[in-house]
PDB file of C-alpha atoms in Angstrom:
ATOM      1  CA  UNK W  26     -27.144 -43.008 -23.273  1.00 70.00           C
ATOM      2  CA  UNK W  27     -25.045 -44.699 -20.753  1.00 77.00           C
ATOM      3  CA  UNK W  28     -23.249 -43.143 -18.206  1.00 80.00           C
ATOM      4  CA  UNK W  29     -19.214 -42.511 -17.961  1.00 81.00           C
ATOM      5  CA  UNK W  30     -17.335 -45.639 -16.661  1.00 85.00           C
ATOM      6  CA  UNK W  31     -15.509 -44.973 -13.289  1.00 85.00           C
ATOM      7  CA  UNK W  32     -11.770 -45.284 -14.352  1.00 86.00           C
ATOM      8  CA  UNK W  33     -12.914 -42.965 -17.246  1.00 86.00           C
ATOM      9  CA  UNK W  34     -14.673 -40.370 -14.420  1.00 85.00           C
ATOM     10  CA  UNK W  35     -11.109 -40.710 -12.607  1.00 87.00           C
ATOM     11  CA  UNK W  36      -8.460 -40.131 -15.189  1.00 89.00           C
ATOM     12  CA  UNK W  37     -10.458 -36.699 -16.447  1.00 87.00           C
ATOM     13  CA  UNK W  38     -10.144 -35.942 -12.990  1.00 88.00           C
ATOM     14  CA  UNK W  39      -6.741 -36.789 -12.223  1.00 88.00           C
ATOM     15  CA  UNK W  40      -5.729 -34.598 -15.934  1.00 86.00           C
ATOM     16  CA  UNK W  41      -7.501 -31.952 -14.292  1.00 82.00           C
ATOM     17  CA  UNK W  42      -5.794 -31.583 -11.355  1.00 82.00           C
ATOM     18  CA  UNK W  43      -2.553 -32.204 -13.352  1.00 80.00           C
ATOM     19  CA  UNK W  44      -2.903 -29.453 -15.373  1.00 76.00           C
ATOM     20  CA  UNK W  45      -3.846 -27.144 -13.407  1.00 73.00           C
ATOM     21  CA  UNK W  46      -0.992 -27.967 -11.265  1.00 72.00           C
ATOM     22  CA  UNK W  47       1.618 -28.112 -14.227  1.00 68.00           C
ATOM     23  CA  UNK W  48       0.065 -25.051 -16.158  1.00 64.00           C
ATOM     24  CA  UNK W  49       1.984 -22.210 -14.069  1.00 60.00           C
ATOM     25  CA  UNK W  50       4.969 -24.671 -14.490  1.00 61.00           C
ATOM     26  CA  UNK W  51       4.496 -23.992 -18.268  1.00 63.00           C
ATOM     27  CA  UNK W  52       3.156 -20.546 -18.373  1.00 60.00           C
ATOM     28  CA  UNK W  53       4.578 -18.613 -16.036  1.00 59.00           C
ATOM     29  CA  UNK W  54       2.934 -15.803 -14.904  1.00 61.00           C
ATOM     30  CA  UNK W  55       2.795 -12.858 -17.142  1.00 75.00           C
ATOM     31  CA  UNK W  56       3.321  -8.871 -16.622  1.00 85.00           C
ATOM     32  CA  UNK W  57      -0.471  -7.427 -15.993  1.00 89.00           C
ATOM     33  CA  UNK W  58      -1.385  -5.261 -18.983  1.00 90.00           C
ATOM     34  CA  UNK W  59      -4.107  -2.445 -17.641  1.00 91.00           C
ATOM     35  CA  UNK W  60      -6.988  -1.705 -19.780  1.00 91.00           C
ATOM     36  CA  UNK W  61      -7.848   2.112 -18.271  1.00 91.00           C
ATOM     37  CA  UNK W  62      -6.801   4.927 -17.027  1.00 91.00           C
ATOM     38  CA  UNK W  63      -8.980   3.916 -13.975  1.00 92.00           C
ATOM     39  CA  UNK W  64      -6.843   0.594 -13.414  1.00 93.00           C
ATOM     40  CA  UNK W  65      -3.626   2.622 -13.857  1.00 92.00           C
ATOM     41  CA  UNK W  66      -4.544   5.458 -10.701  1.00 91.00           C
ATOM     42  CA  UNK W  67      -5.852   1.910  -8.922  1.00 92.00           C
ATOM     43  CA  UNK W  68      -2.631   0.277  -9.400  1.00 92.00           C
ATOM     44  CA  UNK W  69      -0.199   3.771  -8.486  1.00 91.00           C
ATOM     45  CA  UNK W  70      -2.920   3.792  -5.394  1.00 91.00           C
ATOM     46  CA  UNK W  71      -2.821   0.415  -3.699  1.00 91.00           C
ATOM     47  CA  UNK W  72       0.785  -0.724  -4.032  1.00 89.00           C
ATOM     48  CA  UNK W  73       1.692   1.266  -1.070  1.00 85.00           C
ATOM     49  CA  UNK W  74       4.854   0.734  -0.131  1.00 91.00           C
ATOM     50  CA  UNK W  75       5.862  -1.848  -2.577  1.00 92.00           C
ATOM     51  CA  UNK W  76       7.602  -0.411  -6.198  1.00 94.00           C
ATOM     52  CA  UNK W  77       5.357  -0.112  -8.796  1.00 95.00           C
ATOM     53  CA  UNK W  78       7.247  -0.542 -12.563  1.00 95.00           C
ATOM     54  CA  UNK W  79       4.573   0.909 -15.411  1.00 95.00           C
ATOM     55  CA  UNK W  80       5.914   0.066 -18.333  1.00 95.00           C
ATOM     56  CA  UNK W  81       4.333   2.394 -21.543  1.00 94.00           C
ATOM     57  CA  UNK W  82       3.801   0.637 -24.501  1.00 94.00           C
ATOM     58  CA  UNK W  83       1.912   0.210 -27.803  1.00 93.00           C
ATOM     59  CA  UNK W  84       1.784  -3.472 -30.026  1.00 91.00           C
ATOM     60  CA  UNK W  85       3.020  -1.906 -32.803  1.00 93.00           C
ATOM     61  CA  UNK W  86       6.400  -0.622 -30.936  1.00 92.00           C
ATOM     62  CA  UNK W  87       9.415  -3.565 -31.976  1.00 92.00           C
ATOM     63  CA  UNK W  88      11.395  -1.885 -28.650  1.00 93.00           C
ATOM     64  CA  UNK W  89       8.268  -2.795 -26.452  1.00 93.00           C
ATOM     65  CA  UNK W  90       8.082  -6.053 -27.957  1.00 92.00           C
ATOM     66  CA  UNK W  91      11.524  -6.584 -26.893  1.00 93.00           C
ATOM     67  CA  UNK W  92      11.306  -5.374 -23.573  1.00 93.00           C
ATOM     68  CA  UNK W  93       8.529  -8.060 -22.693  1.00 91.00           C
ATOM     69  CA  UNK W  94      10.627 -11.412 -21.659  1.00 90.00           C
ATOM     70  CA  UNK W  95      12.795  -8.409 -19.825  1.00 93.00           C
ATOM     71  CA  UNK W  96      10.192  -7.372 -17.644  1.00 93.00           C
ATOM     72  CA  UNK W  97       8.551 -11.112 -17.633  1.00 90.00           C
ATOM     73  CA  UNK W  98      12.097 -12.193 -16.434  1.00 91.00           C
ATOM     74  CA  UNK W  99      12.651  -8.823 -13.859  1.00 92.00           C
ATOM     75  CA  UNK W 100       8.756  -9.925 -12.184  1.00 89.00           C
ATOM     76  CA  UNK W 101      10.225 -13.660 -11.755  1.00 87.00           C
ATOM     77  CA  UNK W 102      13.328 -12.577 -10.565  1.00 90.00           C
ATOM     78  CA  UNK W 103      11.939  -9.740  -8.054  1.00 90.00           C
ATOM     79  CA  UNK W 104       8.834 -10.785  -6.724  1.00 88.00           C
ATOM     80  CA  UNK W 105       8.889  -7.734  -3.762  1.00 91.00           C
ATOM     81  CA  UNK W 106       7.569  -5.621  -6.407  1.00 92.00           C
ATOM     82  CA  UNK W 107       4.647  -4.872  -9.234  1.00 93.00           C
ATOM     83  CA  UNK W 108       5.528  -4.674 -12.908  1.00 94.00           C
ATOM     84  CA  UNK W 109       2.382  -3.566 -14.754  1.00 95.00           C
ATOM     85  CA  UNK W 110       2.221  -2.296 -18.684  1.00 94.00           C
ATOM     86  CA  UNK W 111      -0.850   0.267 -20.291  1.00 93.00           C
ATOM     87  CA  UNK W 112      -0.842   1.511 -23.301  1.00 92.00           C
ATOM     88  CA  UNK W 113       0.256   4.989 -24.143  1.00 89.00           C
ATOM     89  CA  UNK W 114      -2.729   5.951 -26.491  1.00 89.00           C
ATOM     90  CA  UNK W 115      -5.032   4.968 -23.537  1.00 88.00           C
ATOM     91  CA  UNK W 116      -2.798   7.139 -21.239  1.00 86.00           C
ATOM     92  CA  UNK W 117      -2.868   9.810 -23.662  1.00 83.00           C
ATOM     93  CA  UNK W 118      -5.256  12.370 -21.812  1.00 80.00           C
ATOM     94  CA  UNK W 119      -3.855  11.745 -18.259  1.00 82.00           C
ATOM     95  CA  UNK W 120      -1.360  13.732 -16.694  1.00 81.00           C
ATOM     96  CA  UNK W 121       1.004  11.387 -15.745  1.00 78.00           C
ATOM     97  CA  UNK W 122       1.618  10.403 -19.917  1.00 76.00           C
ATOM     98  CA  UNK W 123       2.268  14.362 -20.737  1.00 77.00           C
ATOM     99  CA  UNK W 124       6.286  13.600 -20.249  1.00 81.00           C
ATOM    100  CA  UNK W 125       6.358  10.980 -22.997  1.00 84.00           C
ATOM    101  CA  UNK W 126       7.829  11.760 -26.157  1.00 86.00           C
ATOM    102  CA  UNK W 127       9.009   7.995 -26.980  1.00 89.00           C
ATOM    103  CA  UNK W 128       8.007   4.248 -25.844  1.00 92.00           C
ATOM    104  CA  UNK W 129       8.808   2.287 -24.511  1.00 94.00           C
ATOM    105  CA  UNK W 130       8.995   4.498 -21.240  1.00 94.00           C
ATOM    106  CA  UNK W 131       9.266   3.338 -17.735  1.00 95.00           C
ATOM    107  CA  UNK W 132       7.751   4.868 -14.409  1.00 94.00           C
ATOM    108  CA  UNK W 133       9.038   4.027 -11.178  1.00 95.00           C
ATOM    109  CA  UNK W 134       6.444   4.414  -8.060  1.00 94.00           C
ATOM    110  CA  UNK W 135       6.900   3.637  -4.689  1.00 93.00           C
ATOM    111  CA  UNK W 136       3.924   4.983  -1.707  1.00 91.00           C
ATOM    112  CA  UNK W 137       2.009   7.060  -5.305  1.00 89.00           C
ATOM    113  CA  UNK W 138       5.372   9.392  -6.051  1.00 92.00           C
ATOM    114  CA  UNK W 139       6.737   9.322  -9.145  1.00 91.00           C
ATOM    115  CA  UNK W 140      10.386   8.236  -8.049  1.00 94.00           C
ATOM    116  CA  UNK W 141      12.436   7.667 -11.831  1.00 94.00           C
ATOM    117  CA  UNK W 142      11.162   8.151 -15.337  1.00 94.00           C
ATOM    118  CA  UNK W 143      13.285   5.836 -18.514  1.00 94.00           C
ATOM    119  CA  UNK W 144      12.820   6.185 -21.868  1.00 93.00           C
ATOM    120  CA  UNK W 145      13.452   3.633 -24.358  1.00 93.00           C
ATOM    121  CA  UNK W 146      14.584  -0.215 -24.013  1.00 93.00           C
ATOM    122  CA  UNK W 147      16.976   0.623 -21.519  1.00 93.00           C
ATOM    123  CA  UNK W 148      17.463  -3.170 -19.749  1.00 93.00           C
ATOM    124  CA  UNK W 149      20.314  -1.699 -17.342  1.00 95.00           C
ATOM    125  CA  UNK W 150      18.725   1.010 -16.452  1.00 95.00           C
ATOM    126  CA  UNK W 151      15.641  -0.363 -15.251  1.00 95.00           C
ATOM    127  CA  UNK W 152      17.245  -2.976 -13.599  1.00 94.00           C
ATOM    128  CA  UNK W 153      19.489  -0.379 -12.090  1.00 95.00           C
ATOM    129  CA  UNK W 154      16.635   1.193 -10.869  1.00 95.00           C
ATOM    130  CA  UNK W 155      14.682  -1.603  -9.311  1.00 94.00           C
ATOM    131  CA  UNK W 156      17.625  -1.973  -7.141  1.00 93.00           C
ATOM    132  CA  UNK W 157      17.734   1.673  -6.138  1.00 93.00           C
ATOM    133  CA  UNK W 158      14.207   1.583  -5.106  1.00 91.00           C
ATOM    134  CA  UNK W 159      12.853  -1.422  -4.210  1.00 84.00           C
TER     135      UNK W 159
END
Protein backbone atom coordinates (compact mmCIF):
# COMPACT_ATOMS: atom_id res chain seq x y z
CA UNK A 1 0.00 0.00 0.00
CA UNK A 2 1.49 3.33 -0.53
CA UNK A 3 1.06 6.12 1.52
CA UNK A 4 -1.24 9.44 0.85
CA UNK A 5 0.58 12.02 -1.39
CA UNK A 6 1.18 15.41 0.43
CA UNK A 7 -1.12 17.81 -1.60
CA UNK A 8 -3.70 14.96 -1.10
CA UNK A 9 -2.85 14.95 3.03
CA UNK A 10 -3.38 18.91 2.66
CA UNK A 11 -6.57 19.46 0.79
CA UNK A 12 -8.50 16.78 3.33
CA UNK A 13 -7.14 18.99 5.76
CA UNK A 14 -7.87 22.25 4.46
CA UNK A 15 -11.93 20.67 3.71
CA UNK A 16 -11.79 19.94 7.21
CA UNK A 17 -11.18 23.00 8.61
CA UNK A 18 -13.57 24.49 5.97
CA UNK A 19 -16.33 22.75 7.03
CA UNK A 20 -16.20 22.92 10.20
CA UNK A 21 -15.87 26.55 9.88
CA UNK A 22 -18.80 26.92 7.26
CA UNK A 23 -21.10 24.23 8.99
CA UNK A 24 -22.68 26.72 11.72
CA UNK A 25 -22.85 29.11 8.65
CA UNK A 26 -25.23 26.44 7.19
CA UNK A 27 -26.83 24.96 10.18
CA UNK A 28 -27.44 27.28 12.51
CA UNK A 29 -27.76 26.35 15.81
CA UNK A 30 -30.87 24.63 16.83
CA UNK A 31 -33.39 24.96 19.99
CA UNK A 32 -32.05 22.14 22.66
CA UNK A 33 -34.71 19.43 22.90
CA UNK A 34 -34.37 17.75 26.67
CA UNK A 35 -34.63 14.11 26.95
CA UNK A 36 -35.77 13.93 30.98
CA UNK A 37 -37.39 15.22 33.49
CA UNK A 38 -33.87 15.36 35.14
CA UNK A 39 -32.49 17.74 32.25
CA UNK A 40 -35.67 19.86 32.51
CA UNK A 41 -35.20 20.69 36.75
CA UNK A 42 -31.24 21.04 35.47
CA UNK A 43 -32.09 23.51 32.93
CA UNK A 44 -35.02 25.65 35.33
CA UNK A 45 -31.88 25.28 37.96
CA UNK A 46 -28.78 26.70 36.32
CA UNK A 47 -30.06 29.51 34.12
CA UNK A 48 -30.08 31.78 37.01
CA UNK A 49 -30.79 34.92 36.13
CA UNK A 50 -31.05 34.55 32.46
CA UNK A 51 -34.94 33.68 30.95
CA UNK A 52 -35.51 30.32 30.43
CA UNK A 53 -38.37 29.66 27.37
CA UNK A 54 -39.60 25.70 27.71
CA UNK A 55 -41.42 25.14 24.99
CA UNK A 56 -43.98 21.75 25.45
CA UNK A 57 -44.29 19.76 22.61
CA UNK A 58 -44.98 16.35 21.02
CA UNK A 59 -43.84 15.31 17.01
CA UNK A 60 -47.07 14.51 16.24
CA UNK A 61 -48.52 18.19 17.19
CA UNK A 62 -48.75 20.30 13.40
CA UNK A 63 -48.90 23.67 15.92
CA UNK A 64 -45.47 22.55 17.47
CA UNK A 65 -44.16 21.84 14.21
CA UNK A 66 -44.93 25.28 13.30
CA UNK A 67 -43.68 26.93 16.17
CA UNK A 68 -40.05 25.49 15.51
CA UNK A 69 -38.36 28.12 12.88
CA UNK A 70 -40.31 30.64 15.51
CA UNK A 71 -38.41 29.72 18.36
CA UNK A 72 -35.17 28.79 16.04
CA UNK A 73 -35.57 32.45 14.77
CA UNK A 74 -36.52 34.07 18.61
CA UNK A 75 -32.89 32.04 19.96
CA UNK A 76 -30.98 33.84 16.90
CA UNK A 77 -32.55 36.92 17.40
CA UNK A 78 -32.22 37.00 21.42
CA UNK A 79 -29.21 35.39 22.37
CA UNK A 80 -29.48 36.87 26.35
CA UNK A 81 -31.71 34.05 26.88
CA UNK A 82 -32.35 29.97 26.79
CA UNK A 83 -35.05 28.49 24.58
CA UNK A 84 -35.24 24.77 25.38
CA UNK A 85 -38.25 22.21 24.18
CA UNK A 86 -39.28 18.54 26.20
CA UNK A 87 -41.82 16.65 25.44
CA UNK A 88 -45.10 16.69 27.26
CA UNK A 89 -45.57 12.82 27.61
CA UNK A 90 -42.07 12.81 29.27
CA UNK A 91 -43.26 15.73 31.51
CA UNK A 92 -46.34 13.99 32.19
CA UNK A 93 -45.71 12.90 35.95
CA UNK A 94 -43.96 16.18 37.04
CA UNK A 95 -45.58 18.90 38.63
CA UNK A 96 -44.72 21.59 36.63
CA UNK A 97 -46.81 19.73 33.33
CA UNK A 98 -50.15 19.38 35.67
CA UNK A 99 -51.40 22.96 34.08
CA UNK A 100 -51.35 21.67 30.51
CA UNK A 101 -54.42 20.91 28.85
CA UNK A 102 -53.07 21.75 25.14
CA UNK A 103 -49.51 21.99 23.26
CA UNK A 104 -47.88 23.61 22.26
CA UNK A 105 -47.50 25.47 25.73
CA UNK A 106 -44.86 27.86 26.75
CA UNK A 107 -43.16 28.44 30.28
CA UNK A 108 -41.40 31.46 31.05
CA UNK A 109 -38.54 31.17 33.94
CA UNK A 110 -36.32 33.60 35.11
CA UNK A 111 -33.96 32.83 38.77
CA UNK A 112 -36.41 28.97 38.92
CA UNK A 113 -40.03 31.00 39.20
CA UNK A 114 -42.46 30.28 36.96
CA UNK A 115 -42.97 33.96 35.59
CA UNK A 116 -45.82 33.44 32.37
CA UNK A 117 -47.52 30.31 31.16
CA UNK A 118 -48.94 30.38 26.92
CA UNK A 119 -50.87 28.00 25.44
CA UNK A 120 -50.99 27.30 21.89
CA UNK A 121 -48.89 28.79 18.80
CA UNK A 122 -49.19 32.09 20.08
CA UNK A 123 -45.98 33.90 18.04
CA UNK A 124 -46.97 37.46 19.61
CA UNK A 125 -47.39 36.44 22.68
CA UNK A 126 -44.26 34.81 23.30
CA UNK A 127 -42.44 37.33 21.74
CA UNK A 128 -44.36 39.75 23.85
CA UNK A 129 -43.22 38.02 26.65
CA UNK A 130 -39.55 37.65 26.02
CA UNK A 131 -39.53 41.33 26.03
CA UNK A 132 -41.35 41.64 29.33
CA UNK A 133 -38.92 39.42 30.98
CA UNK A 134 -35.79 39.16 29.63
Amino acid sequence: NKPYPVWFKFKLLFLLVFFSLAFPLFFPKMVKELHSVEEYINAKNTTGDKLLLVDFYEDWCGPCRAMKPVLERFEEEHKEIVIVKVKSSIMASHEDAADIAGIPAFKFFKNNKNLKFITGANRDGIEAAIKEFK
